[in-house]
Every structure is written in structure tokens, then in C-alpha cells.
Short mmCIF file of C-alpha atoms in Angstrom, two decimals:
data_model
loop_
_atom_site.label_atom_id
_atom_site.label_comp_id
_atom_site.label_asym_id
_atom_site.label_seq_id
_atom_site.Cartn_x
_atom_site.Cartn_y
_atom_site.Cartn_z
CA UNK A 57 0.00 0.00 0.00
CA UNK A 58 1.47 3.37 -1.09
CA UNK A 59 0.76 6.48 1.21
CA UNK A 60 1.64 7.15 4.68
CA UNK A 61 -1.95 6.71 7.01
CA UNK A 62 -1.11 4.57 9.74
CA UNK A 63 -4.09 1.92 11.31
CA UNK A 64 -4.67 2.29 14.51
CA UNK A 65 -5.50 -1.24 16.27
CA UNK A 66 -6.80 -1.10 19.72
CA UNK A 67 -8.27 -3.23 22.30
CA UNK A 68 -9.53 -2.37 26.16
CA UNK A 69 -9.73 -4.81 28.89
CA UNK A 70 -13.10 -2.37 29.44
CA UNK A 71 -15.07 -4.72 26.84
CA UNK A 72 -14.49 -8.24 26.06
CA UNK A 73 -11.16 -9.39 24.56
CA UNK A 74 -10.16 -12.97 23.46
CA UNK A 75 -13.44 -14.15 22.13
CA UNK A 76 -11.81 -14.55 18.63
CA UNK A 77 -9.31 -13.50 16.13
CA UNK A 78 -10.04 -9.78 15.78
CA UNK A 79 -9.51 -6.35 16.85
CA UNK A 80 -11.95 -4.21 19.04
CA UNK A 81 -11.08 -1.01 16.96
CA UNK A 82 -9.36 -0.37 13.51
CA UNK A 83 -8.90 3.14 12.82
CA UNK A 84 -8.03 4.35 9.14
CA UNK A 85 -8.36 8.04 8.11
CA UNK A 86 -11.48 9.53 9.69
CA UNK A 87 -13.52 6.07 10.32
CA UNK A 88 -13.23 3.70 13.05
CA UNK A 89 -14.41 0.06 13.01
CA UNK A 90 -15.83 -1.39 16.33
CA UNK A 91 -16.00 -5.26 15.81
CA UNK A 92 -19.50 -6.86 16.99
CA UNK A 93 -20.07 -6.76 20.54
CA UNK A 94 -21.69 -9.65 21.83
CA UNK A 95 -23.66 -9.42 25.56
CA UNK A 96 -20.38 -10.54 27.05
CA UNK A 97 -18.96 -9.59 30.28
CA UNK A 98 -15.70 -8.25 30.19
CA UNK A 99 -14.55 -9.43 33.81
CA UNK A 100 -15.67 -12.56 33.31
CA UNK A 101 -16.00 -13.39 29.08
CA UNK A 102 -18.79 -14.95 29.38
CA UNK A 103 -22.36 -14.03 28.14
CA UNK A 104 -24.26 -12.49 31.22
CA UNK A 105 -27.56 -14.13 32.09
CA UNK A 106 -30.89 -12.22 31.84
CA UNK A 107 -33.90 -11.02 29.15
CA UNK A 108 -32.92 -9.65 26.02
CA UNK A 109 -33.02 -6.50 27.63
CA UNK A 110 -29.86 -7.03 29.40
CA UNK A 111 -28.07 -8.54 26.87
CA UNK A 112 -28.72 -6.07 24.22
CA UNK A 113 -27.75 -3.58 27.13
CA UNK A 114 -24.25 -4.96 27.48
CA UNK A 115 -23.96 -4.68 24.09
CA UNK A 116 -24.05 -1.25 23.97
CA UNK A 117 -22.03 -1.06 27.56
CA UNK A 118 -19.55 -2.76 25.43
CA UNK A 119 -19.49 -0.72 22.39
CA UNK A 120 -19.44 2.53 24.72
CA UNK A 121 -16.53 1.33 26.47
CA UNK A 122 -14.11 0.62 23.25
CA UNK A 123 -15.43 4.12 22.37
CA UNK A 124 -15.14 5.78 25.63
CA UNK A 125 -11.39 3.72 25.48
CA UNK A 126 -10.25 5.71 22.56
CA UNK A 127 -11.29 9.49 23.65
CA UNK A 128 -14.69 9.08 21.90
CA UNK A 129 -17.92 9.43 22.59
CA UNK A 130 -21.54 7.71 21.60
CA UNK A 131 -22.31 11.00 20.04
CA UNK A 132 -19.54 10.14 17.40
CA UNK A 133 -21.24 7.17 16.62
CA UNK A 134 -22.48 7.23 12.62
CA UNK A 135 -23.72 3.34 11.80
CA UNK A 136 -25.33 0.69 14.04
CA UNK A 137 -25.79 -2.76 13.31
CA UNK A 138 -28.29 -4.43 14.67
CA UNK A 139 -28.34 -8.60 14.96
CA UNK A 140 -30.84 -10.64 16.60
CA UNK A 141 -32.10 -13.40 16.91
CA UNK A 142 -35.52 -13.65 17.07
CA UNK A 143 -37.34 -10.01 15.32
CA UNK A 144 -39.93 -9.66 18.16
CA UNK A 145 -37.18 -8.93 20.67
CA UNK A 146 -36.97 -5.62 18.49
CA UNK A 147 -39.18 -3.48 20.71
CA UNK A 148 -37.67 -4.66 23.54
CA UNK A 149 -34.31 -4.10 22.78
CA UNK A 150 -35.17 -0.28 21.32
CA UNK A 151 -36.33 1.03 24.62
CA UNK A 152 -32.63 -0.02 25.47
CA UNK A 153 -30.99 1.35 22.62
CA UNK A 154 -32.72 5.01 23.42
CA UNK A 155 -30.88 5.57 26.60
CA UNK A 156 -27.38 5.31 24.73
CA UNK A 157 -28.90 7.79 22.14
CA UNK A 158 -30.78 9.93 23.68
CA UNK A 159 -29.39 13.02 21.00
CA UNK A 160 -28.10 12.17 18.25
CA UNK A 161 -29.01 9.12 16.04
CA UNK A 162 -26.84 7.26 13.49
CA UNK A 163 -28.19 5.15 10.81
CA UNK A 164 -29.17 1.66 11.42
CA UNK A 165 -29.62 -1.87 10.15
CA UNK A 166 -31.64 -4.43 12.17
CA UNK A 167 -32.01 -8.07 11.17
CA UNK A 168 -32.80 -11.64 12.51
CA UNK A 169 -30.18 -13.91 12.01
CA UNK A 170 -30.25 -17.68 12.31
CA UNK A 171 -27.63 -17.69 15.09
CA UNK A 172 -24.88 -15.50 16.67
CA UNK A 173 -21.93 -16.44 18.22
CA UNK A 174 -21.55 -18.22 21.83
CA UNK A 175 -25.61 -18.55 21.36
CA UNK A 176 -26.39 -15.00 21.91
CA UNK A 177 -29.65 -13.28 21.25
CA UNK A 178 -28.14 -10.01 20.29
CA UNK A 179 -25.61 -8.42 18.83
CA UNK A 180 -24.18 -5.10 17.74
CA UNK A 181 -21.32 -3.71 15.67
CA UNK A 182 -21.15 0.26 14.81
CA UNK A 183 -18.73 2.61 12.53
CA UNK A 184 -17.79 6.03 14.39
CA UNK A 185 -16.50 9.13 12.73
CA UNK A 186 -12.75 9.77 14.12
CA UNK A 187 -12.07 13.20 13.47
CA UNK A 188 -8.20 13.42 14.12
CA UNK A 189 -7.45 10.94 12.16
CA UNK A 190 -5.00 8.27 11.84
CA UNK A 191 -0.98 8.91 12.09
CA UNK A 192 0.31 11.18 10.68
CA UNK A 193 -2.77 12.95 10.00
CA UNK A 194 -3.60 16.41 12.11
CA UNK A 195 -6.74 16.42 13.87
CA UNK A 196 -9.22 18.44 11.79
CA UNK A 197 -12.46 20.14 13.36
CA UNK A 198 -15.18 17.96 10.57
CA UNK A 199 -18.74 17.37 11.62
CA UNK A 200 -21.39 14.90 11.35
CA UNK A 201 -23.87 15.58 8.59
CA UNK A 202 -27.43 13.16 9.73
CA UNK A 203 -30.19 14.31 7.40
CA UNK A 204 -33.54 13.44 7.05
CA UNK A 205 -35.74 13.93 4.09
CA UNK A 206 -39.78 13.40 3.91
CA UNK A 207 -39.36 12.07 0.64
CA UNK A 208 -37.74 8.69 2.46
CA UNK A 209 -39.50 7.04 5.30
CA UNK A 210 -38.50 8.23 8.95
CA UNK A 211 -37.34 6.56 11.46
CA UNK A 212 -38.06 7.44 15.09
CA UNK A 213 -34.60 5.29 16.29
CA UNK A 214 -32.09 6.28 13.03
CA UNK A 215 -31.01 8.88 10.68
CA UNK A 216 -31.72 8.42 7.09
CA UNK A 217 -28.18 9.47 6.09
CA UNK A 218 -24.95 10.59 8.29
CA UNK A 219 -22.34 11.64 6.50
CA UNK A 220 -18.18 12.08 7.74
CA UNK A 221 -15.65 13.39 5.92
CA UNK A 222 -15.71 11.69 2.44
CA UNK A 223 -18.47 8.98 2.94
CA UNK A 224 -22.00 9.20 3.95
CA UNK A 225 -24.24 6.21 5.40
CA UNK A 226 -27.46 5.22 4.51
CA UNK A 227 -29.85 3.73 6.96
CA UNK A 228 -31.29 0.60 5.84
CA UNK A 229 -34.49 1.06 3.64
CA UNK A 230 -37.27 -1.15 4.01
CA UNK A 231 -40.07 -1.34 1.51
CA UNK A 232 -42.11 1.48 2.54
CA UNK A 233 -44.43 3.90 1.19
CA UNK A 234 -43.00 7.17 2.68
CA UNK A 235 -46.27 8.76 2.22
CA UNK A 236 -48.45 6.28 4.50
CA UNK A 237 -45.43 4.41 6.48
CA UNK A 238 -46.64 1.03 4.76
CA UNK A 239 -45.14 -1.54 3.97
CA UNK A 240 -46.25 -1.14 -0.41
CA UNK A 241 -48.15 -3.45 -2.06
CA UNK A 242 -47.01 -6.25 -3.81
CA UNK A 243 -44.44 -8.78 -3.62
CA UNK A 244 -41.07 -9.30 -3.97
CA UNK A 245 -40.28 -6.93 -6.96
CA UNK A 246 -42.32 -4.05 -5.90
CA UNK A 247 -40.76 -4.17 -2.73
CA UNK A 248 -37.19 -4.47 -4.00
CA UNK A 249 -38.14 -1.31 -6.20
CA UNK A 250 -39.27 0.73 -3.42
CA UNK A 251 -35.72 -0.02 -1.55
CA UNK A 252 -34.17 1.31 -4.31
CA UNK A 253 -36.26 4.22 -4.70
CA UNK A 254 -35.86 4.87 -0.81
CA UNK A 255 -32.49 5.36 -1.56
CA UNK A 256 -32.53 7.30 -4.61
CA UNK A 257 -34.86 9.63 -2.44
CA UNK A 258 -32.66 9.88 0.33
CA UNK A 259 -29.04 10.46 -2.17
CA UNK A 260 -31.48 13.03 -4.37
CA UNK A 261 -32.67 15.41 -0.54
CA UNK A 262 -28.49 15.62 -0.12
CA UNK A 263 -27.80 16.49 -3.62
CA UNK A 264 -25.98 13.16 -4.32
CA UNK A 265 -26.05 11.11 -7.68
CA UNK A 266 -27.35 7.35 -7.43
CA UNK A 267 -24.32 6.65 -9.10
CA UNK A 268 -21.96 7.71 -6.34
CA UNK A 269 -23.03 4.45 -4.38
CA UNK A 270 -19.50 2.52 -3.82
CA UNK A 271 -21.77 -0.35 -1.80
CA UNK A 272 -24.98 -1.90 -1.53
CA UNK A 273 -26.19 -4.71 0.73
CA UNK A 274 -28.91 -6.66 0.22
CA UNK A 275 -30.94 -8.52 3.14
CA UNK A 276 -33.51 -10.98 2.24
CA UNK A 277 -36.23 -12.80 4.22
CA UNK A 278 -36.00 -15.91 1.70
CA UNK A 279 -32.75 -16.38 -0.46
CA UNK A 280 -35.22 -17.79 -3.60
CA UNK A 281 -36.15 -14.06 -4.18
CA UNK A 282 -32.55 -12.96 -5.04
CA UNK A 283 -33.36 -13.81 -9.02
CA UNK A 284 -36.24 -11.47 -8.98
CA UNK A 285 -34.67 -8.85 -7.28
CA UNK A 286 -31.56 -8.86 -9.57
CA UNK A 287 -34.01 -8.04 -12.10
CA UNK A 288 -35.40 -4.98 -10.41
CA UNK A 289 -31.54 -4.35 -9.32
CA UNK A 290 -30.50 -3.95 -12.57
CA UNK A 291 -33.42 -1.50 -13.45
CA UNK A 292 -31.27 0.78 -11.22
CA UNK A 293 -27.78 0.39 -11.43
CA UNK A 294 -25.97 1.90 -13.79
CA UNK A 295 -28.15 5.04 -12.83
CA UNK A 296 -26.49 7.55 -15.75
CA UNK A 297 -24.99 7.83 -19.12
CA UNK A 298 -21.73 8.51 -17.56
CA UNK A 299 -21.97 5.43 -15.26
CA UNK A 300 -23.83 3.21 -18.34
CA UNK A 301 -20.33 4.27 -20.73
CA UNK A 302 -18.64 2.49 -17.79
CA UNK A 303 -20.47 -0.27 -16.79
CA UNK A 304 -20.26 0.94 -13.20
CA UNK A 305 -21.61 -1.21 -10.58
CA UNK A 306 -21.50 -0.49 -6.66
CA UNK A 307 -19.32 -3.55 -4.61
CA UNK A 308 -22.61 -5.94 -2.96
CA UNK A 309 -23.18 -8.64 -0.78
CA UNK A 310 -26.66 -10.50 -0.42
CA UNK A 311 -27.48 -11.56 3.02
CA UNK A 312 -30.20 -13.78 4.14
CA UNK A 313 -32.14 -12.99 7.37
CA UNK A 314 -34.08 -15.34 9.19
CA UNK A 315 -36.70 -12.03 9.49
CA UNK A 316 -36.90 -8.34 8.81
CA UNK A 317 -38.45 -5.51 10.44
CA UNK A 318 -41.96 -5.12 9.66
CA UNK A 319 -42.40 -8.91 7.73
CA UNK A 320 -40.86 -7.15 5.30
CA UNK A 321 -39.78 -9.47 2.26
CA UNK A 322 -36.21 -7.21 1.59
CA UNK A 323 -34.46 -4.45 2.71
CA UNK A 324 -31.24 -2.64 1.74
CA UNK A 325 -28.24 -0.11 3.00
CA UNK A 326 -25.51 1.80 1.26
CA UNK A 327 -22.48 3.72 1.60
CA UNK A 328 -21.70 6.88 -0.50
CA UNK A 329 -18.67 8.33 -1.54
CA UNK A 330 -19.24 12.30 -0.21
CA UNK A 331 -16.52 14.38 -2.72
CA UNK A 332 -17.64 17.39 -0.95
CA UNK A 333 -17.00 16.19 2.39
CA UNK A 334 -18.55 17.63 5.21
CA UNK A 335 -17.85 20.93 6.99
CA UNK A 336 -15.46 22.73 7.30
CA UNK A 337 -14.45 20.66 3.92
CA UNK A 338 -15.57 22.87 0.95
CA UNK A 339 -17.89 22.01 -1.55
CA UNK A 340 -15.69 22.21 -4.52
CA UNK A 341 -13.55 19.24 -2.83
CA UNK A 342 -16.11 16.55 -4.31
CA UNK A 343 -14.51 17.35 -7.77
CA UNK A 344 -11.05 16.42 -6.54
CA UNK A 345 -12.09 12.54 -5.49
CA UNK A 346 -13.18 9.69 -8.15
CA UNK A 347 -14.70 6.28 -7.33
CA UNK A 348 -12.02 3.47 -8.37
CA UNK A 349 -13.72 0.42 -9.72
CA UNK A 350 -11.72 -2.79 -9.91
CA UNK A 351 -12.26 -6.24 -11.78
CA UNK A 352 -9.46 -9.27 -11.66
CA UNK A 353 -9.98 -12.54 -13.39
CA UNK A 354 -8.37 -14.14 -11.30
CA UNK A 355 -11.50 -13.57 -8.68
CA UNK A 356 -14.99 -14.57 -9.18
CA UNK A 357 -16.65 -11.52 -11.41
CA UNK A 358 -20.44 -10.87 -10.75
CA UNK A 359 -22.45 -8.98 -13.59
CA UNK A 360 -24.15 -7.45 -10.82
CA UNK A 361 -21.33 -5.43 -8.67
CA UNK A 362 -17.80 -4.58 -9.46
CA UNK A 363 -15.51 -6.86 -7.07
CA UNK A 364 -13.85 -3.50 -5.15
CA UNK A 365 -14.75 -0.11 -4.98
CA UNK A 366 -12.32 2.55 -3.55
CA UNK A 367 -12.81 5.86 -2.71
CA UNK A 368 -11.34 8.64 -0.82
CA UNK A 369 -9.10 6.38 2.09
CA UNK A 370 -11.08 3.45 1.84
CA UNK A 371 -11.72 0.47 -0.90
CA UNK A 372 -15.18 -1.93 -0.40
CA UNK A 373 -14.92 -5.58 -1.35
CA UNK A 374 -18.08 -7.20 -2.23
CA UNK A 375 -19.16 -10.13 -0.41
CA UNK A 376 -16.91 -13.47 -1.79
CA UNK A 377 -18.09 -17.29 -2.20
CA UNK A 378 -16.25 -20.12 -2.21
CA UNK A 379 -16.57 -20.32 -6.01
CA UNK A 380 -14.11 -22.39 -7.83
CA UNK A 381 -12.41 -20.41 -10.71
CA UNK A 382 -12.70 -23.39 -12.85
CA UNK A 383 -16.02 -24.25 -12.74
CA UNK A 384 -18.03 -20.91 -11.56
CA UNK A 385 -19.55 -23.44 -8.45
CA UNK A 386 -19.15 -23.53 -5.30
CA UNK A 387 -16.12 -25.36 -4.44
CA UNK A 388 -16.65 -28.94 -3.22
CA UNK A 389 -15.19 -29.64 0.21
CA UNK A 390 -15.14 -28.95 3.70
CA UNK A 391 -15.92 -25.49 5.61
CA UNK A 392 -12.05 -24.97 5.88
CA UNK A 393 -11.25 -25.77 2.25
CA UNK A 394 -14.62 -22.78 1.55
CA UNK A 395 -13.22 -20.35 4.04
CA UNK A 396 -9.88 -20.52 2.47
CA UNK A 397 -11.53 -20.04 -1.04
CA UNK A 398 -13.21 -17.12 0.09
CA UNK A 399 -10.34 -15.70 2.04
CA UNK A 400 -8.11 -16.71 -1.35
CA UNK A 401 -10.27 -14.74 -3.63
CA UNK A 402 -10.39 -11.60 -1.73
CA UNK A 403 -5.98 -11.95 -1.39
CA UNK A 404 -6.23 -12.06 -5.13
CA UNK A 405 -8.45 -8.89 -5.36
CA UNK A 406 -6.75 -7.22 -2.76
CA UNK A 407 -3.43 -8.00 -4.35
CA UNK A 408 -4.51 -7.37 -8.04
CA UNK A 409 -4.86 -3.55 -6.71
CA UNK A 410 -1.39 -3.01 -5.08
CA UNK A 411 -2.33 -3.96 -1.57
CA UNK A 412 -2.30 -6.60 1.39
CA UNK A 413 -4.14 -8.37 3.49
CA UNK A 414 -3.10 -5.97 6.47
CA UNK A 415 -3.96 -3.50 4.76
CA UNK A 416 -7.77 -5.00 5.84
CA UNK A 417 -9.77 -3.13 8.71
CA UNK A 418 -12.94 -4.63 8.89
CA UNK A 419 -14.21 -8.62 7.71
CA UNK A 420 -17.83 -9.36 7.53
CA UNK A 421 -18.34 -13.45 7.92
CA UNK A 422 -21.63 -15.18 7.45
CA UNK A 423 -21.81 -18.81 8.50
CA UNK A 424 -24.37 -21.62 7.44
CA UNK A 425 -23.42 -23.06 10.24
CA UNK A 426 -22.45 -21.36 13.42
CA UNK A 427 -20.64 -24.13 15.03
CA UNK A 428 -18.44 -23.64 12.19
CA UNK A 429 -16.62 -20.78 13.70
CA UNK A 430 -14.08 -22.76 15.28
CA UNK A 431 -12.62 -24.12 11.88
CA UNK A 432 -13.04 -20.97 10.37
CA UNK A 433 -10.79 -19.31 12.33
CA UNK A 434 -8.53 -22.16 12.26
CA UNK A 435 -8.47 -21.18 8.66
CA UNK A 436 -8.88 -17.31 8.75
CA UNK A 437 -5.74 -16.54 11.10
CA UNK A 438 -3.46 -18.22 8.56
CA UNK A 439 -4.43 -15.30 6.41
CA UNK A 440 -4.36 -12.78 9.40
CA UNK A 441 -1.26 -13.96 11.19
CA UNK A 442 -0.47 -11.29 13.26
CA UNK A 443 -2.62 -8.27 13.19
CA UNK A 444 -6.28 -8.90 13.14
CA UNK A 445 -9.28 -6.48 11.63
CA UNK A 446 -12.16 -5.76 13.09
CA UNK A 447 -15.25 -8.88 12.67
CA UNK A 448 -18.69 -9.38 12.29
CA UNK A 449 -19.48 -13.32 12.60
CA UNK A 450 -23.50 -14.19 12.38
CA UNK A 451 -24.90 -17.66 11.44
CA UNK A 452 -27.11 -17.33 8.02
CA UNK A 453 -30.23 -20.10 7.16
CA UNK A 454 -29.06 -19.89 3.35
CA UNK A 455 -26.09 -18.78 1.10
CA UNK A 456 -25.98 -17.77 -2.22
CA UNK A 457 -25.56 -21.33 -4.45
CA UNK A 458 -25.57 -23.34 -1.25
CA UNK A 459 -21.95 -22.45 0.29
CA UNK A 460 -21.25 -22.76 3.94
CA UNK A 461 -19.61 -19.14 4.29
CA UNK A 462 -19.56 -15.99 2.95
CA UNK A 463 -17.03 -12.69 3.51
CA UNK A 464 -16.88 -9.39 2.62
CA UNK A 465 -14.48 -6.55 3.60
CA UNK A 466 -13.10 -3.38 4.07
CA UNK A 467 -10.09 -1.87 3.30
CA UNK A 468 -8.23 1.03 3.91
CA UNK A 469 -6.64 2.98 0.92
CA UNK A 470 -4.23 5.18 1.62
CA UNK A 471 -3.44 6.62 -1.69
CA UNK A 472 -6.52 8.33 -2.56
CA UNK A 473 -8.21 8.74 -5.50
CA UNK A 474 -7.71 11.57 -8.00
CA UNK A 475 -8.83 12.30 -11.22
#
């Protein structure tokens, strides 16, 4: 990696350590990855025993302390990630999640998962904005941009969009009619529509082109809708002639949840490249940043997303099966022989761009099986040796073409893009 922005690694013995093979906090430019925080107690590192009011309270306890660890404060906080297990804990766990956001509200995901880790019932993971940077970076005095628009449905509990320094958030959209706070009618196509139209709403109140969407992920209540979704997907994406002359595609990974907010069938969230930054960054800075779109063939290529996206001090990898180059299927074999095809395709992407896998701040995993985790790490730390990103691990009912695991990543990029 060319450039000289340091990462900044950190754990606290304030939140639980030594669960797994991954860092509390990775720190890259002005972003900060916190790692999912399961209802663990720190003293002990065990899950703590009570409702899901408790847990999903030492969640948060946890998150706050690995923020409160590195001179931060909740306030900073931009994304929130919401896991559980079963989708009618959601009210439950909200009246919770109000007391550690009482002001300010970052955009949020929630999903039901199949299973989380150590047999949890919830679990969290969050982005916050980091102001001074990473080494040798001077602090600079930028501010939180969280915007709503009426055009998008509101959420009492998250912003619709909270932008930082060169990237902005987008809450997930669910398939509602902004006007009536519906879910719309129809099934799975009108629904994946009015996602995408959530979004475009949302981009068009902040003055921001569909097209600058560097990723898009895609949660689904049953994995057999993905076909007809793809075909509504591609009804959107590319959004303009400059982005149809290119073929440009945002980086994506398809999740299935075990529920969604609402019984709703699909949802989706996004990140946005921001050229004009946010104050005291001037406008005219958007013109000085361009998205980077990458394709290898030596990785698995996708009609439907562009393998990595980088923009600004960061690069997003879309999500990677175990897909064997010679035969576009998944690979046949074990869950350590799939986690090292998935963890060998996103080497090859990373490399194919000048980078290396420590160059990695943040791995999302998703696991047919969650008592796989053990031989997946078994696996995974023979690609992460020594330093270890930040992790999100859930258990997933379904993956795309019937694999076992799934991974997508961040990276950071510390030669930024220029015209």
C-alpha cells in the first residue's frame, strides 16, 4: 500500500477481549471500526444471564466502552448494526438502545439472524467518525452531517443518512411507502423497487447522484427471491450515461435474514462516496475525489457489482463465495477448504490492486453453520497472522448457491483517488 496513514488497532480490557481472532477497533483516516459486541462480560467473558433487555444492554455497555477507550464518545457514533435473533425482541431491545442515544441518532440496520456467536440473542457492531485521524494525520475540526428527508421514510430510532468526511451512510431502507409508512403493495419486486427508490430519495434530498453508491447490501427474508430482485436491481444500477459508458456497478453482498423488520420481504443499505466532504471541507472538494472500480480474473466476477470499490481512504470488497475459478460453483469440500476459497479470492483482489491483506480493517463473515466458527478461524488466522481487523461473525439459514460461508471486507486505501 502506497501512502503514509497509519491503522490504529486497539483493544480495552473495558469490553471483552479474546473471544476470537479480531480487533476491538481499527482506525483508518477519519472512520473507526468497532467489531461486533456480543452481551459478554468483560470481567468474566462470558455471556451475562438475563432477558434480552440485558443482553442487548451490554452490548451497547460494550461498544461505549471501546469508544469511551479511545477518547470518543456515543455522540460520534455514525452506523449501528443491529443482529438478533428472534425479530420480536426488536421493541424490547429499542427502549434499550434510546438511553445510549438519547441526542443524536446514526443510521441503522436491524435483522434476525439464524444464530450469533456463543448462542447469543443479540448483537451489535457500529462505525464512528474519528475526526483526528489516523498517524500522521492532524486532527481536523469535521462534523457529522445526519439528514432526514420526507421524501424517504422516517425513522423514530435512526437517521436516514450521516455523512463524515468523504463517505455518507445510509440507513437501511425497508419497503415502505414514505407517504403512509406502509409496507407497499405487492411482492417481492415491488418491494425491491421501493428499496431502491428509498435510496434514490434519500441520495437526491443531499444532492448526491445514485451513481456515487461505492456499496450496496442486500438482506432478504427468503434467499429464492434474489433472481427477482436482480431483475429490479438492474433497473437501477448503472443510474447515468456517464456510469452506463462504464459499466459501473457499486461492490454488494446478499445476506439472508431469518426475518426483517416489519415482515418485510427485503431491505437494503448503502455507503456513499461524499466528494464534498462535510464541513469545514468545501464544496468544490467533491470534484477532486473519483470512485475506483476494480475487476481481476483471477476472482470470481459478478455482472451485478464490481468486485472492489475505492474511494477517498477506503476500498469496499463485495461479499466473496467459495466459487471455484474453474467451474463458476461452489467449491466442493469442507468449511475450511470454503473459508480458504473465500479468504483466497479476496488476497487475489486485494493483491490485483497493489495492496495486502493488512492492509484490511474490517471482515464481515456469514456462516451456514455457526458451530463452524471454530474451523473458520482455524483457517482465517493463517491469512491474518499477526494483526487482526475488526469482525462481524452471524450464522445465516441460506447462502448464495448453497456455500457454507460468505465474507466481505473493508479496506483502507491510503493513496486516494484523483482524477
Amino acid at each position: 500500500m502506497s501512502g503514509t496513514i497509519i491503522k490504529s488497532a486497539r483493544n480495552t480490557p473495558n469490553a471483552p477481549q479474546d473471544l476470537g481472532p479480531y480487533t476491538q477497533s481499527v482506525a483508518f483516516s477519519h472512520y473507526n471500526n468497532i467489531a461486533a459486541q456480543l452481551p459478554v462480560d468483560p470481567r468474566t467473558g462470558k455471556l451475562i444471564e438475563g432477558d434480552i433487555q440485558a443482553q442487548a444492554r451490554q452490548c451497547l455497555t460494550n461498544i461505549q466502552a471501546i469508544v469511551q477507550s479511545i477518547g470518543h464518545g456515543m455522540e460520534d457514533m455514525v452506523k449501528v448494526t443491529l443482529f438478533l435473533t428472534d425479530i420480536a425482541d426488536l421493541e424490547a431491545v429499542n427502549a434499550v438502545y434510546r438511553e445510549f442515544f438519547p441526542h443524536h441518532l446514526p443510521t441503522r440496520t436491524v435483522l434476525a439472524v439464524a444464530a450469533l456467536p456463543l448462542g447469543a440473542r443479540v448483537q451489535m457492531d457500529a462505525l464512528l467518525s474519528n475526526g483526528e485521524g489516523t498517524f500522521p494525520q492532524a486532527p481536523c475540526p469535521l462534523l457529522k452531517l445526519a439528514r432526514n428527508s420526507d421524501r424517504a421514510p422516517q425513522d423514530p430510532l435512526s437517521s436516514q443518512s450521516v455523512a463524515f468526511s468523504h463517505y455518507n451512510n445510509i440507513g437501511a431502507q425497508l419497503p415502505l411507502d414514505p407517504a403512509s409508512g406502509a409496507l407497499v403493495d405487492g411482492g417481492i419486486r415491488e418491494q425491491a423497487a421501493q428499496c431502491l427508490r428509498n435510496i434514490k430519495a434519500v441520495l437526491e434530498s443531499i444532492d448526491v447522484p445514485f451513481d456515487d453508491i461505492v456499496k450496496v447490501t442486500v438482506y432478504l427474508a427468503n434467499l429464492a427471491d434474489l433472481d427477482a430482485v436482480n431483475e429490479v436491481y438492474t433497473t437501477f444500477f448503472p443510474d447515468s450515461a456517464i456510469a452506463r459508458a462504464a459499466a459501473y456497478l457499486p461492490a454488494r453482498s446478499v445476506i439472508t435474514a431469518s426475518a426483517l423488520p416489519l415482515g418485510a420481504r427485503v431491505q437494503m443499505d448503502a455507503v456513499i462516496s461524499h466528494g464534498d466532504g462535510t464541513p469545514p471541507q468545501l464544496v468544490e472538494d467533491r470534484h477532486n475525489l473519483v470512485i475506483r472500480a476494480r475487476n481481476t480474473d483471477k476472482a470470481p466476477r459478478s455482472p451485478l457489482h464490481t468486485q472492489t470499490v475505492a474511494f477517498s481512504h477506503y476500498n469496499h470488497i463485495a461479499g466473496q463465495l467459495p466459487l471455484d475459478m474453474a467451474t463458476g460453483k461452489v467449491l466442493t469440500g469442507c468449511i475450511r477448504e470454503q473459508t480458504a476459497q473465500c479468504l483466497g479470492h479476496i488476497k487475489t483482489i486485494v493483491e490485483s490492486i497493489g495492496h495486502v491483506m493488512d492492509d484490511i480493517v474490517k471482515v464481515n463473515i456469514q456462516l451456514k453453520n455457526i458451530e463452524d466458527l471454530e474451523a473458520v478461524n482455524a483457517i482465517y488466522t493463517q491469512y491474518f497472522p499477526g494483526y487482526h481487523p475488526a469482525r462481524t461473525v452471524i450464522g445465516v439459514s441460506e447462502l448464495p448457491a448453497g456455500a457454507l460461508v460468505q465474507m466481505d471486507a473493508v479496506m483502507s486505501n491510503a493513496e486516494p483517488d484523483y482524477p
